[in-house]
Short mmCIF file of C-alpha atoms and ligand atoms in Angstrom, two decimals:
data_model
loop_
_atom_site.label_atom_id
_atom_site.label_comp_id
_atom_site.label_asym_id
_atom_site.label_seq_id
_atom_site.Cartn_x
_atom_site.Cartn_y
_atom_site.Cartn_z
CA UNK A 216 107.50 -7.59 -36.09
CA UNK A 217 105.68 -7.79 -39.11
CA UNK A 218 102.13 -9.66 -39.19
CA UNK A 219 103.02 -13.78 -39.48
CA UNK A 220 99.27 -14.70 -39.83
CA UNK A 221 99.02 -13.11 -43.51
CA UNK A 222 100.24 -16.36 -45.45
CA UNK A 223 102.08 -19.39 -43.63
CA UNK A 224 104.91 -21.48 -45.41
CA UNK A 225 102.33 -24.41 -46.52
CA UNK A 226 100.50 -21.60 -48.90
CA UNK A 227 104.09 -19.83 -50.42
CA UNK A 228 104.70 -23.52 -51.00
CA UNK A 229 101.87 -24.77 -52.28
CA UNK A 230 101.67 -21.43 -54.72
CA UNK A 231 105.53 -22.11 -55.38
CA UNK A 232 105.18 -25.46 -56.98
CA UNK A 233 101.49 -24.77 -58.97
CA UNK A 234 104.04 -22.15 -60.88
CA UNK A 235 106.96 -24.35 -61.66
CA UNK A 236 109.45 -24.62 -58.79
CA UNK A 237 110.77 -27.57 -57.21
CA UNK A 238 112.04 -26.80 -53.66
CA UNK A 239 111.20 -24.55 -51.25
CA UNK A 240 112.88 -24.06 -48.12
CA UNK A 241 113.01 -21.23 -45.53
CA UNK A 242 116.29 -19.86 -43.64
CA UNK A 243 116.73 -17.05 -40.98
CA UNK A 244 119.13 -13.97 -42.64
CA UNK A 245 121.82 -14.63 -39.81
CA UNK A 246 122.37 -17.99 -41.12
CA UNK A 247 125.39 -16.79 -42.97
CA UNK A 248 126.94 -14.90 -40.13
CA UNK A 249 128.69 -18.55 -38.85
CA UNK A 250 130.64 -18.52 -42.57
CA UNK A 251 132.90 -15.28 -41.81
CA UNK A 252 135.95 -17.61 -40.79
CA UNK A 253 135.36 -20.06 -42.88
CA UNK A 254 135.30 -17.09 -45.88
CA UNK A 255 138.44 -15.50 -44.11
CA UNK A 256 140.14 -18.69 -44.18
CA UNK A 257 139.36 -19.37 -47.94
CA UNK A 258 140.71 -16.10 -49.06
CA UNK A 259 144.05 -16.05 -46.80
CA UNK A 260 144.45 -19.43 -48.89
CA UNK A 261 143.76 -18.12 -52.32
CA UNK A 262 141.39 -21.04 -52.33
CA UNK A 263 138.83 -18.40 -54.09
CA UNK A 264 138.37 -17.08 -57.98
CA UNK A 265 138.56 -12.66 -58.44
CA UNK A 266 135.37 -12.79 -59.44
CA UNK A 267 134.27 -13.58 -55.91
CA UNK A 268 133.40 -11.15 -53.69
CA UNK A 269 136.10 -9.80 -51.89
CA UNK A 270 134.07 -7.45 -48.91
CA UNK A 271 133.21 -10.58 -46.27
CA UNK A 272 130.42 -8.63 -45.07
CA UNK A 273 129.01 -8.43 -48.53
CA UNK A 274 129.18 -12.13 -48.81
CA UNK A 275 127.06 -12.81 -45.44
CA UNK A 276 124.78 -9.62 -44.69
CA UNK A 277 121.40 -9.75 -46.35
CA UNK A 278 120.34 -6.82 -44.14
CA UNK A 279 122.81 -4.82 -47.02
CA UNK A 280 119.93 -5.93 -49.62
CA UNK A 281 116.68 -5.61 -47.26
CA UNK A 282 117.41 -3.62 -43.98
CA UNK A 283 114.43 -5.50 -41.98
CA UNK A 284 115.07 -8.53 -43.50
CA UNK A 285 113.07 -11.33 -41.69
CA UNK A 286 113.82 -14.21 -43.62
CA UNK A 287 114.90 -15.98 -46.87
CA UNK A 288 112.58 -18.12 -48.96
CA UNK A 289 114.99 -20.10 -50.75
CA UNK A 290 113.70 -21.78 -54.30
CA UNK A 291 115.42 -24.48 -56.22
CA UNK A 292 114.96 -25.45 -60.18
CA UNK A 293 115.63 -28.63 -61.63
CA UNK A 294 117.28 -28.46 -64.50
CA UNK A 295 117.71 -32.18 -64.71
CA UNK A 296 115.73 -32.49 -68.19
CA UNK A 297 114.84 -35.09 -70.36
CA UNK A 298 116.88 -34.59 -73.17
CA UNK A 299 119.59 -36.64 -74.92
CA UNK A 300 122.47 -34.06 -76.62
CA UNK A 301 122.81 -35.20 -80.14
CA UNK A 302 126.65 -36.50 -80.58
CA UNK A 303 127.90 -34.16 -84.61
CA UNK A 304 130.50 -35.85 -86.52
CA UNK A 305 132.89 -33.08 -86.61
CA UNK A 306 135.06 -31.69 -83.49
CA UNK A 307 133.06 -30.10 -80.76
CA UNK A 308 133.36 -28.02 -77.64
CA UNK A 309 131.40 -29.05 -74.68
CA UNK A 310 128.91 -26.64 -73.22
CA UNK A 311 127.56 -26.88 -69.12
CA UNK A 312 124.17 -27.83 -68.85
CA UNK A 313 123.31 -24.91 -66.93
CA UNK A 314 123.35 -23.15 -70.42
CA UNK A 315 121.79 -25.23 -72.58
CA UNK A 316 118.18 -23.79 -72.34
CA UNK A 317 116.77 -20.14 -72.21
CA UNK A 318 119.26 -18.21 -69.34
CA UNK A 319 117.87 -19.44 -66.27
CA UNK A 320 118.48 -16.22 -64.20
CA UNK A 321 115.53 -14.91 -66.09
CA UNK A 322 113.73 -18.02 -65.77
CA UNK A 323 113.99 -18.35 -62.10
CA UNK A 324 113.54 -14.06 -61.71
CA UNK A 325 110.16 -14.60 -63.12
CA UNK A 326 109.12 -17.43 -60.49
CA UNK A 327 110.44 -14.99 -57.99
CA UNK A 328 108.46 -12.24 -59.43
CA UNK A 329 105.12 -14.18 -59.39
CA UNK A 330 105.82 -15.62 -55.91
CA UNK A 331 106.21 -12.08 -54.72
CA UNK A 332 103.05 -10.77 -56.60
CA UNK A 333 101.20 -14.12 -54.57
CA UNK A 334 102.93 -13.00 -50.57
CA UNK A 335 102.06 -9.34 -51.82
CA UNK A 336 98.28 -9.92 -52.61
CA UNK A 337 98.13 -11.53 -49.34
CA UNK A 338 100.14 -9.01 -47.20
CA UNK A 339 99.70 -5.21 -48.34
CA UNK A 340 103.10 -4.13 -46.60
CA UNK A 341 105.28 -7.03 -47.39
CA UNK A 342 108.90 -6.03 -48.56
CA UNK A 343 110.95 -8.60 -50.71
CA UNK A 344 114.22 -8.55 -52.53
CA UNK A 345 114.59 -11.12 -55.49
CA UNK A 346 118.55 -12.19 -55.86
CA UNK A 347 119.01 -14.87 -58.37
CA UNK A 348 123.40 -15.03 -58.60
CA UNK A 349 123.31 -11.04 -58.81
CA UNK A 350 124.53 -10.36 -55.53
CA UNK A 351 127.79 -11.76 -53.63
CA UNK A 352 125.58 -13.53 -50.98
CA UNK A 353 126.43 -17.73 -50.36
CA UNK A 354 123.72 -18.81 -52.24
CA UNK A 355 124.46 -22.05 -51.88
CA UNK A 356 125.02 -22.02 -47.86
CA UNK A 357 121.41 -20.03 -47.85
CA UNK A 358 119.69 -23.40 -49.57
CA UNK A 359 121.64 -25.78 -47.60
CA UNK A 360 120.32 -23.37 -44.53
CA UNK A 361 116.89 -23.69 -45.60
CA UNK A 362 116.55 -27.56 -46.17
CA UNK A 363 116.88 -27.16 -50.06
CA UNK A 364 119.67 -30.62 -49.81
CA UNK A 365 122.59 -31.36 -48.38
CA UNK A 366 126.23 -30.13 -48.95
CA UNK A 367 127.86 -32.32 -51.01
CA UNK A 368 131.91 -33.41 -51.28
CA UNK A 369 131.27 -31.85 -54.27
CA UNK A 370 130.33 -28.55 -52.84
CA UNK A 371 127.08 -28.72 -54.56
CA UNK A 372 123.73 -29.09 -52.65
CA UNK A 373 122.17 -32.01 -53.15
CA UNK A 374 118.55 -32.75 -52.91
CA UNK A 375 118.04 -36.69 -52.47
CA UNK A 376 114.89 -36.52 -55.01
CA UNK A 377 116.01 -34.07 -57.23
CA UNK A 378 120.08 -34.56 -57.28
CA UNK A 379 122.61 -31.54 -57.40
CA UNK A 380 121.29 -29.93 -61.06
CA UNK A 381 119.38 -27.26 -59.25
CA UNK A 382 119.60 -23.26 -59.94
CA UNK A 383 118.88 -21.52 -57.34
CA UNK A 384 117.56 -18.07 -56.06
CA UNK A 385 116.45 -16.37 -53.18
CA UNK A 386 113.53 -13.79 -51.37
CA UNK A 387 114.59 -11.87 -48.92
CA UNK A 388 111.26 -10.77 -46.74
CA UNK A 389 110.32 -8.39 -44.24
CA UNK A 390 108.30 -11.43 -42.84
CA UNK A 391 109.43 -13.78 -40.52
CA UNK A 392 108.89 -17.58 -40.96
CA UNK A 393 110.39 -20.66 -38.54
CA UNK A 394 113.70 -21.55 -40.84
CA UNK A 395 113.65 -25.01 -42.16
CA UNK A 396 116.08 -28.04 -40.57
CA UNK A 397 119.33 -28.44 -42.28
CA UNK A 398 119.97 -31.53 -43.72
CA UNK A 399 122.99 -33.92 -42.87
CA UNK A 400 125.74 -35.32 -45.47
CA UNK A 401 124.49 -38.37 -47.32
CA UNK A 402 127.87 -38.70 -49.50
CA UNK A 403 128.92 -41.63 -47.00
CA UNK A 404 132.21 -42.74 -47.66
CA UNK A 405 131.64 -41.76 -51.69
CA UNK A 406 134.64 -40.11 -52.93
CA UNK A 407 133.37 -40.20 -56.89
CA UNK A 408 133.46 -36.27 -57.21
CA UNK A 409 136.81 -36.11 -55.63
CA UNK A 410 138.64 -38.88 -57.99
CA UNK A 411 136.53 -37.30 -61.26
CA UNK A 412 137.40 -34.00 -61.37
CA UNK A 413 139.55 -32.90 -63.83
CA UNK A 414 141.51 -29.69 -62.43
CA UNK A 415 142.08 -30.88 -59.62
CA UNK A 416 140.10 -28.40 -57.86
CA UNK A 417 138.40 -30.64 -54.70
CA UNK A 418 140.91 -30.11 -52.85
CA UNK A 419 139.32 -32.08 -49.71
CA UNK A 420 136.42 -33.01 -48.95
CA UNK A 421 133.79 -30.05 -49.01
CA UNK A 422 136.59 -28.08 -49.75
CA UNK A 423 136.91 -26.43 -53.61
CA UNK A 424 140.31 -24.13 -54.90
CA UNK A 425 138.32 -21.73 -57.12
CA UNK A 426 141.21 -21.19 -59.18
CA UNK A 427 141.62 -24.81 -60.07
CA UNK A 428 138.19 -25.58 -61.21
CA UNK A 429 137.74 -25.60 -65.14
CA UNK A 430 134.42 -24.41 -64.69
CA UNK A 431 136.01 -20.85 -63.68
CA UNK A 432 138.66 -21.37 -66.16
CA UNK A 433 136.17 -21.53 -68.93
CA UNK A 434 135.20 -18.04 -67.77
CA UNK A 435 138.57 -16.70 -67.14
CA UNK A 436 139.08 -13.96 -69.66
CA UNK A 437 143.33 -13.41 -71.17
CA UNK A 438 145.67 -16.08 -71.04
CA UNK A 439 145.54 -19.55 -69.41
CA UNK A 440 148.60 -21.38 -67.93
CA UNK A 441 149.45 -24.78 -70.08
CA UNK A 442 148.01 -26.72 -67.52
CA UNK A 443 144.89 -25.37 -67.60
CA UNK A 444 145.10 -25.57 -71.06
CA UNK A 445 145.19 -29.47 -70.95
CA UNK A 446 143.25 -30.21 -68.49
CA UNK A 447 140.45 -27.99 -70.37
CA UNK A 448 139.97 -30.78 -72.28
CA UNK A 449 136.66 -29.96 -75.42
CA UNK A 450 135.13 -27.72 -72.02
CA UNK A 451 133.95 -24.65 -73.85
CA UNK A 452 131.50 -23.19 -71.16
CA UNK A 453 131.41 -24.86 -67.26
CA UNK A 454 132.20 -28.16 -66.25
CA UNK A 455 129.67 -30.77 -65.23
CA UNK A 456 131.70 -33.56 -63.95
CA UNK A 457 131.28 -33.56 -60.29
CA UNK A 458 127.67 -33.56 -60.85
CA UNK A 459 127.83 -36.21 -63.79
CA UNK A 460 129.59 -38.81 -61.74
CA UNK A 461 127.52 -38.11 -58.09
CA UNK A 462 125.14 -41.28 -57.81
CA UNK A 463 122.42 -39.23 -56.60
CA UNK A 464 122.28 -37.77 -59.55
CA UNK A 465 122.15 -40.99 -61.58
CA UNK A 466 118.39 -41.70 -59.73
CA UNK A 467 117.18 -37.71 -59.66
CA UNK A 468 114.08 -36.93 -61.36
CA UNK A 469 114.10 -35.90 -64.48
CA UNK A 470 111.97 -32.83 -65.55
CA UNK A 471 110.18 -31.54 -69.08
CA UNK A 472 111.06 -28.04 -68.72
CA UNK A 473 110.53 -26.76 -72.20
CA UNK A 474 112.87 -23.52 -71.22
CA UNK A 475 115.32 -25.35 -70.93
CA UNK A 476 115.77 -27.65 -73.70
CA UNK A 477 118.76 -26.33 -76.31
CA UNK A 478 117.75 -24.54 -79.23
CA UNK A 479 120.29 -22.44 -81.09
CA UNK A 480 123.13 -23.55 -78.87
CA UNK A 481 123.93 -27.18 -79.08
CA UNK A 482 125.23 -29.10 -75.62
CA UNK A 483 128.18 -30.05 -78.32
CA UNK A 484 128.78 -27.38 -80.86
CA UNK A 485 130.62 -27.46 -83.33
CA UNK A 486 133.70 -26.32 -82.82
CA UNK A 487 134.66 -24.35 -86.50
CA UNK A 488 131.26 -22.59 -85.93
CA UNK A 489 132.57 -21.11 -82.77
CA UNK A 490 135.87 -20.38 -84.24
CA UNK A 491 134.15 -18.20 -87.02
CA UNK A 492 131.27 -16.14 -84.45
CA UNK A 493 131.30 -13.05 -85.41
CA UNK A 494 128.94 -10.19 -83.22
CA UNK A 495 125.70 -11.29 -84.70
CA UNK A 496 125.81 -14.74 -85.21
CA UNK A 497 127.25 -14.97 -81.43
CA UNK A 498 124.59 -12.94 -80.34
CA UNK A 499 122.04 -14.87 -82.26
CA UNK A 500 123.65 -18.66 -80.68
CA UNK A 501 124.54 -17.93 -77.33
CA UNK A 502 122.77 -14.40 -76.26
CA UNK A 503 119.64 -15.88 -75.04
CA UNK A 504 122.16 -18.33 -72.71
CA UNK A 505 123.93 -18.13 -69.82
CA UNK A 506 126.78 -18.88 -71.74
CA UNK A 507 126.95 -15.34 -73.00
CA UNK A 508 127.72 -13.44 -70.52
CA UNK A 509 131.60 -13.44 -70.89
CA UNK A 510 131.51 -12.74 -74.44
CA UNK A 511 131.97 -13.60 -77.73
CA UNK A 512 135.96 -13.65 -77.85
CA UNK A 513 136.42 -15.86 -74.47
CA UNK A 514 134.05 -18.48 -76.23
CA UNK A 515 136.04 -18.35 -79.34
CA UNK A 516 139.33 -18.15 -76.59
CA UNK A 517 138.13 -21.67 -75.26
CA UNK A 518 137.02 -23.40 -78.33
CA UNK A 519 140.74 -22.43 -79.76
CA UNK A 520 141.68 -24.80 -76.57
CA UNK A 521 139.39 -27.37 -77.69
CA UNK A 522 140.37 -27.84 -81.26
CA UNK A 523 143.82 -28.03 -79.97
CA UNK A 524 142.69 -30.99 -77.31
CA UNK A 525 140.83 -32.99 -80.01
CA UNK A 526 143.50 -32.45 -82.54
CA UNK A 527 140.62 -30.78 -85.25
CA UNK A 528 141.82 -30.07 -87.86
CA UNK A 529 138.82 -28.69 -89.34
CA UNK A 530 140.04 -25.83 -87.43
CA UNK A 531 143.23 -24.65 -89.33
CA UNK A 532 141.17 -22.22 -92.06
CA UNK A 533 139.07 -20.35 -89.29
CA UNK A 534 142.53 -20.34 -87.07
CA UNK A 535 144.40 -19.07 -89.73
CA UNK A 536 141.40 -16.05 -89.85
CA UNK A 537 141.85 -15.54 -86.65
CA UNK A 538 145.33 -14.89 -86.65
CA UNK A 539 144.25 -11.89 -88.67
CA UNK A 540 141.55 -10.51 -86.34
CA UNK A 541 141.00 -7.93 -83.84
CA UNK A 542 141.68 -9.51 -80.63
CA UNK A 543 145.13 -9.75 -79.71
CA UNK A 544 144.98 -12.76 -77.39
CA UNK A 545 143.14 -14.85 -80.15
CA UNK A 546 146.04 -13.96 -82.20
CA UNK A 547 148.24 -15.27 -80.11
CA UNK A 548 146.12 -18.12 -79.30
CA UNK A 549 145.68 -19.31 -82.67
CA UNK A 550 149.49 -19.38 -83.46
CA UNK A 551 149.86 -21.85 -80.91
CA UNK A 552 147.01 -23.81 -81.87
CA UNK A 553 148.38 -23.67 -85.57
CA UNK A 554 151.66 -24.76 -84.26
CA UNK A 555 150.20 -27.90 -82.70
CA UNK A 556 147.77 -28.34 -85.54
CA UNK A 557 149.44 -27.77 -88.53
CA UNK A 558 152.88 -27.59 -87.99
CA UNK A 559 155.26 -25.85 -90.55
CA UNK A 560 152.79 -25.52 -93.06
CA UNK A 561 151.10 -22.49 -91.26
CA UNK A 562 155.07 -21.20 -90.14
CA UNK A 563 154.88 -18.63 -92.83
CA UNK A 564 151.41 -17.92 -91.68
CA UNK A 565 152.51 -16.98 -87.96
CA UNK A 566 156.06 -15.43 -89.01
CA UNK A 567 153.96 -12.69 -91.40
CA UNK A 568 151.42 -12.53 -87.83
CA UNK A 569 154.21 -11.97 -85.32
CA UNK A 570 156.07 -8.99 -87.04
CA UNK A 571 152.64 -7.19 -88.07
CA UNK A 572 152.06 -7.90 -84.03
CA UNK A 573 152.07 -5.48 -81.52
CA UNK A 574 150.70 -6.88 -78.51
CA UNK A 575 153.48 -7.99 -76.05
CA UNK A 576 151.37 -11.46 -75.24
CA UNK A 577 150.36 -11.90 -78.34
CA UNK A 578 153.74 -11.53 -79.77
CA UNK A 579 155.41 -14.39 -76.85
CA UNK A 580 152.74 -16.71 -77.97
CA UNK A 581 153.64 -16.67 -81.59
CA UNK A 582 157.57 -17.03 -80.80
CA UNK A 583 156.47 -20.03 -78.96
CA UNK A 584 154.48 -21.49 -81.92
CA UNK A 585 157.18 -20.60 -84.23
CA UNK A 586 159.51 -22.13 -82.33
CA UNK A 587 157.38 -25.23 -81.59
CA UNK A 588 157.90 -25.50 -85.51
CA UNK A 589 161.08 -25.37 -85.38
CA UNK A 590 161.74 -27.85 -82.67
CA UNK A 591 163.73 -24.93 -80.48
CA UNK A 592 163.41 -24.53 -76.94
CA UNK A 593 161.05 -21.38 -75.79
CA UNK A 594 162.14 -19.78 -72.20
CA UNK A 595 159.43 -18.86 -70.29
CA UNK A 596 160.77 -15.25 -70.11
CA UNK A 597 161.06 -15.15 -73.78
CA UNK A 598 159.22 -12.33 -76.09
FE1 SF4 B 792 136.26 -30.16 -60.73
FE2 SF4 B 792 134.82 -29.59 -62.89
FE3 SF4 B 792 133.67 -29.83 -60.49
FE4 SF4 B 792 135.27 -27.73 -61.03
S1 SF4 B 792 133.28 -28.19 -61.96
S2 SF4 B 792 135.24 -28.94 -59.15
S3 SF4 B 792 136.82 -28.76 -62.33
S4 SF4 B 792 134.70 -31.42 -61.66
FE1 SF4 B 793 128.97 -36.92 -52.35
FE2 SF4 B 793 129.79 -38.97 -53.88
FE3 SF4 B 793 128.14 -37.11 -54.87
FE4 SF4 B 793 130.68 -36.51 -54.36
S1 SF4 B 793 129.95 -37.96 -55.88
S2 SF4 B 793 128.91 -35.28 -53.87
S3 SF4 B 793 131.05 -37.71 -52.52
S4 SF4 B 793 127.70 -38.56 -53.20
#
């Protein structure tokens, strides 16, 4: 085993916090070995999203990232900031507060980084792996593991000074330190998270249907079901509302992270300037964020949604663009949302779209708007 007397846990803490990070807790690389069922039993539910993992192993094996793996330093940021979003005049889509600053998987891959460097200068032959939501371990289960907080209805961890807005990351090190003590359920008999959430997703208590959340919706890329669609509400990148409404969250600290804070991106944007991103100005808005990384035409997919939730009808010229554009979903997209939004007076509009279209989708999603406007019944089956 690996030399223990080279740093203890008090110094990687003490280091840890001088640079900027909140929580540090420590966890043993079996811990995740106890979720196997519990991941088996998820899946032969469809209770999880396709872009989980699907290789169980994968999902609780750090010895795939770091072979003699001794332990995980787990690190939490708060992203809890002081700031108050500005509320525009005009229709706007409502963006996750995990992207409203710099994207934070850089942000907490530096801290990493630094930590490292610190165990490094300390012990010539340590080993470490940084993961920061790059890898299909439970991140979560590793922080609630290592003391980070508690597991929360929710399914968030909750830290009782900090609250549940926490990114998280991990170290996986060839050096072995005691794990931290788990910490018990405070949520009581608190069912807040359960009542609030939109989709329907917390399905029981600790217990979340991937597929239902609107946080993974938002990310989805093609065609949502109607329900989705409504329950989608102005959501144009995550959902915060189990977190919003969890009372430990309405006493966490608050933080000045300067990283953080929204600059081109606005918590509410507006919702024609979404509607009318082209590569650049997309690039420009949303490619320092988090919120880029499922593209340009899934933002401009959801915000589509949100005009047609907040009745905007700001958004008939840019819709009426887009029926006219290169992606054959928004095409089909914006025909409905035309339908709702402007009714027959954008019927020759989608009639001229649907016989130039050649996209199969596309094409059923502009019968349905025409027909909308004409007050006929669609079929399901129909093209
Ligand atoms: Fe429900 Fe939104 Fe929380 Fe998903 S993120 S579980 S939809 S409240
Ligand atoms: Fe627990 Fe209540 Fe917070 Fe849900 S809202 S996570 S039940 S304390």
């Amino acid at each position: 085993m690996f030399n223990v007397t080279c740093v203890t846990k008090d110094e990687i803490r003490e280091f840890a916090y001088k640079s900027g990070i909140d929580i540090v807790g420590f966890a043993s690389p079996d811990c995740l070995f106890k979720y196997r069922n519990l991941l088996k039993n998820r899946y032969e539910n469809g209770l999880s999203c396709n872009i989980e993992e699907k290789d169980i192993e994968k999902r609780i094996n750090p010895y795939y990232f770091l072979k003699d793996v001794k332990s995980i330093v787990s690190i939490a940021v708060s992203y809890n900031i002081v700031y108050e979003a500005d509320s525009p005049k005009s229709a706007y889509g409502t963006i996750s507060r995990t992207a409203w600053g710099v994207d934070y998987h850089k942000v907490l891959i530096n801290l990493l980084e630094k930590l490292r460097n610190f165990i490094l200068s300390k012990c010539n032959d340590a080993k470490a792996v940084l993961l920061v939501d790059n890898n299909p371990l439970l991140e979560r289960a590793i922080a609630y593991n290592a003391g980070i907080g508690f597991y929360g209805k929710n399914n968030m961890i909750i830290n009782e000074k900090y609250g549940s807005y926490l990114f998280i990351g991990e170290m996986l090190l060839n050096i072995f330190f005691e794990p931290d003590k788990k910490i018990v359920s405070k949520c009581g008999s608190c069912t807040r998270c359960l009542k609030a959430c939109p989709g329907k997703a917390l399905v029981g208590e600790y217990k979340i249907d991937a597929n239902k959340c609107l946080s993974y919706a938002t990310i989805k890329k093609g065609y949502l079901s109607d329900d989705t669609i409504k329950k989608i509400g102005t959501r144009v990148y995550g959902c915060d509302t189990c977190q919003d409404v969890c009372p430990f969250n309405k006493t966490a600290k608050r933080v000045i992270k300067d990283e953080f804070i929204p600059r081109g991106l606005k918590p509410k944007h507006d919702l024609k300037e979404i509607l009318s991103l082209n590569k650049e100005k997309f690039q420009e808005v949303f490619g320092p964020t988090s919120a880029s990384w499922r593209g340009k035409n899934t933002m401009i997919r959801n915000a589509i949604i949100a005009s047609i939730n907040s009745n905007d009808k700001n958004a008939i010229e840019p819709l009426k663009s887009l029926l006219d554009g290169e992606s054959s979903y928004l095409r089909g997209y914006s025909a409905y949302a035309l339908s709702i939004l402007d009714g027959e007076n954008s019927l020759p509009y989608i009639e001229k779209a649907y016989f130039k279209e050649t996209d199969v989708s596309a094409k059923m999603f502009m019968k349905k708007a025409i027909k909308k406007i004409r007050g006929e019944v669609f079929e399901d089956n129909e093209r």
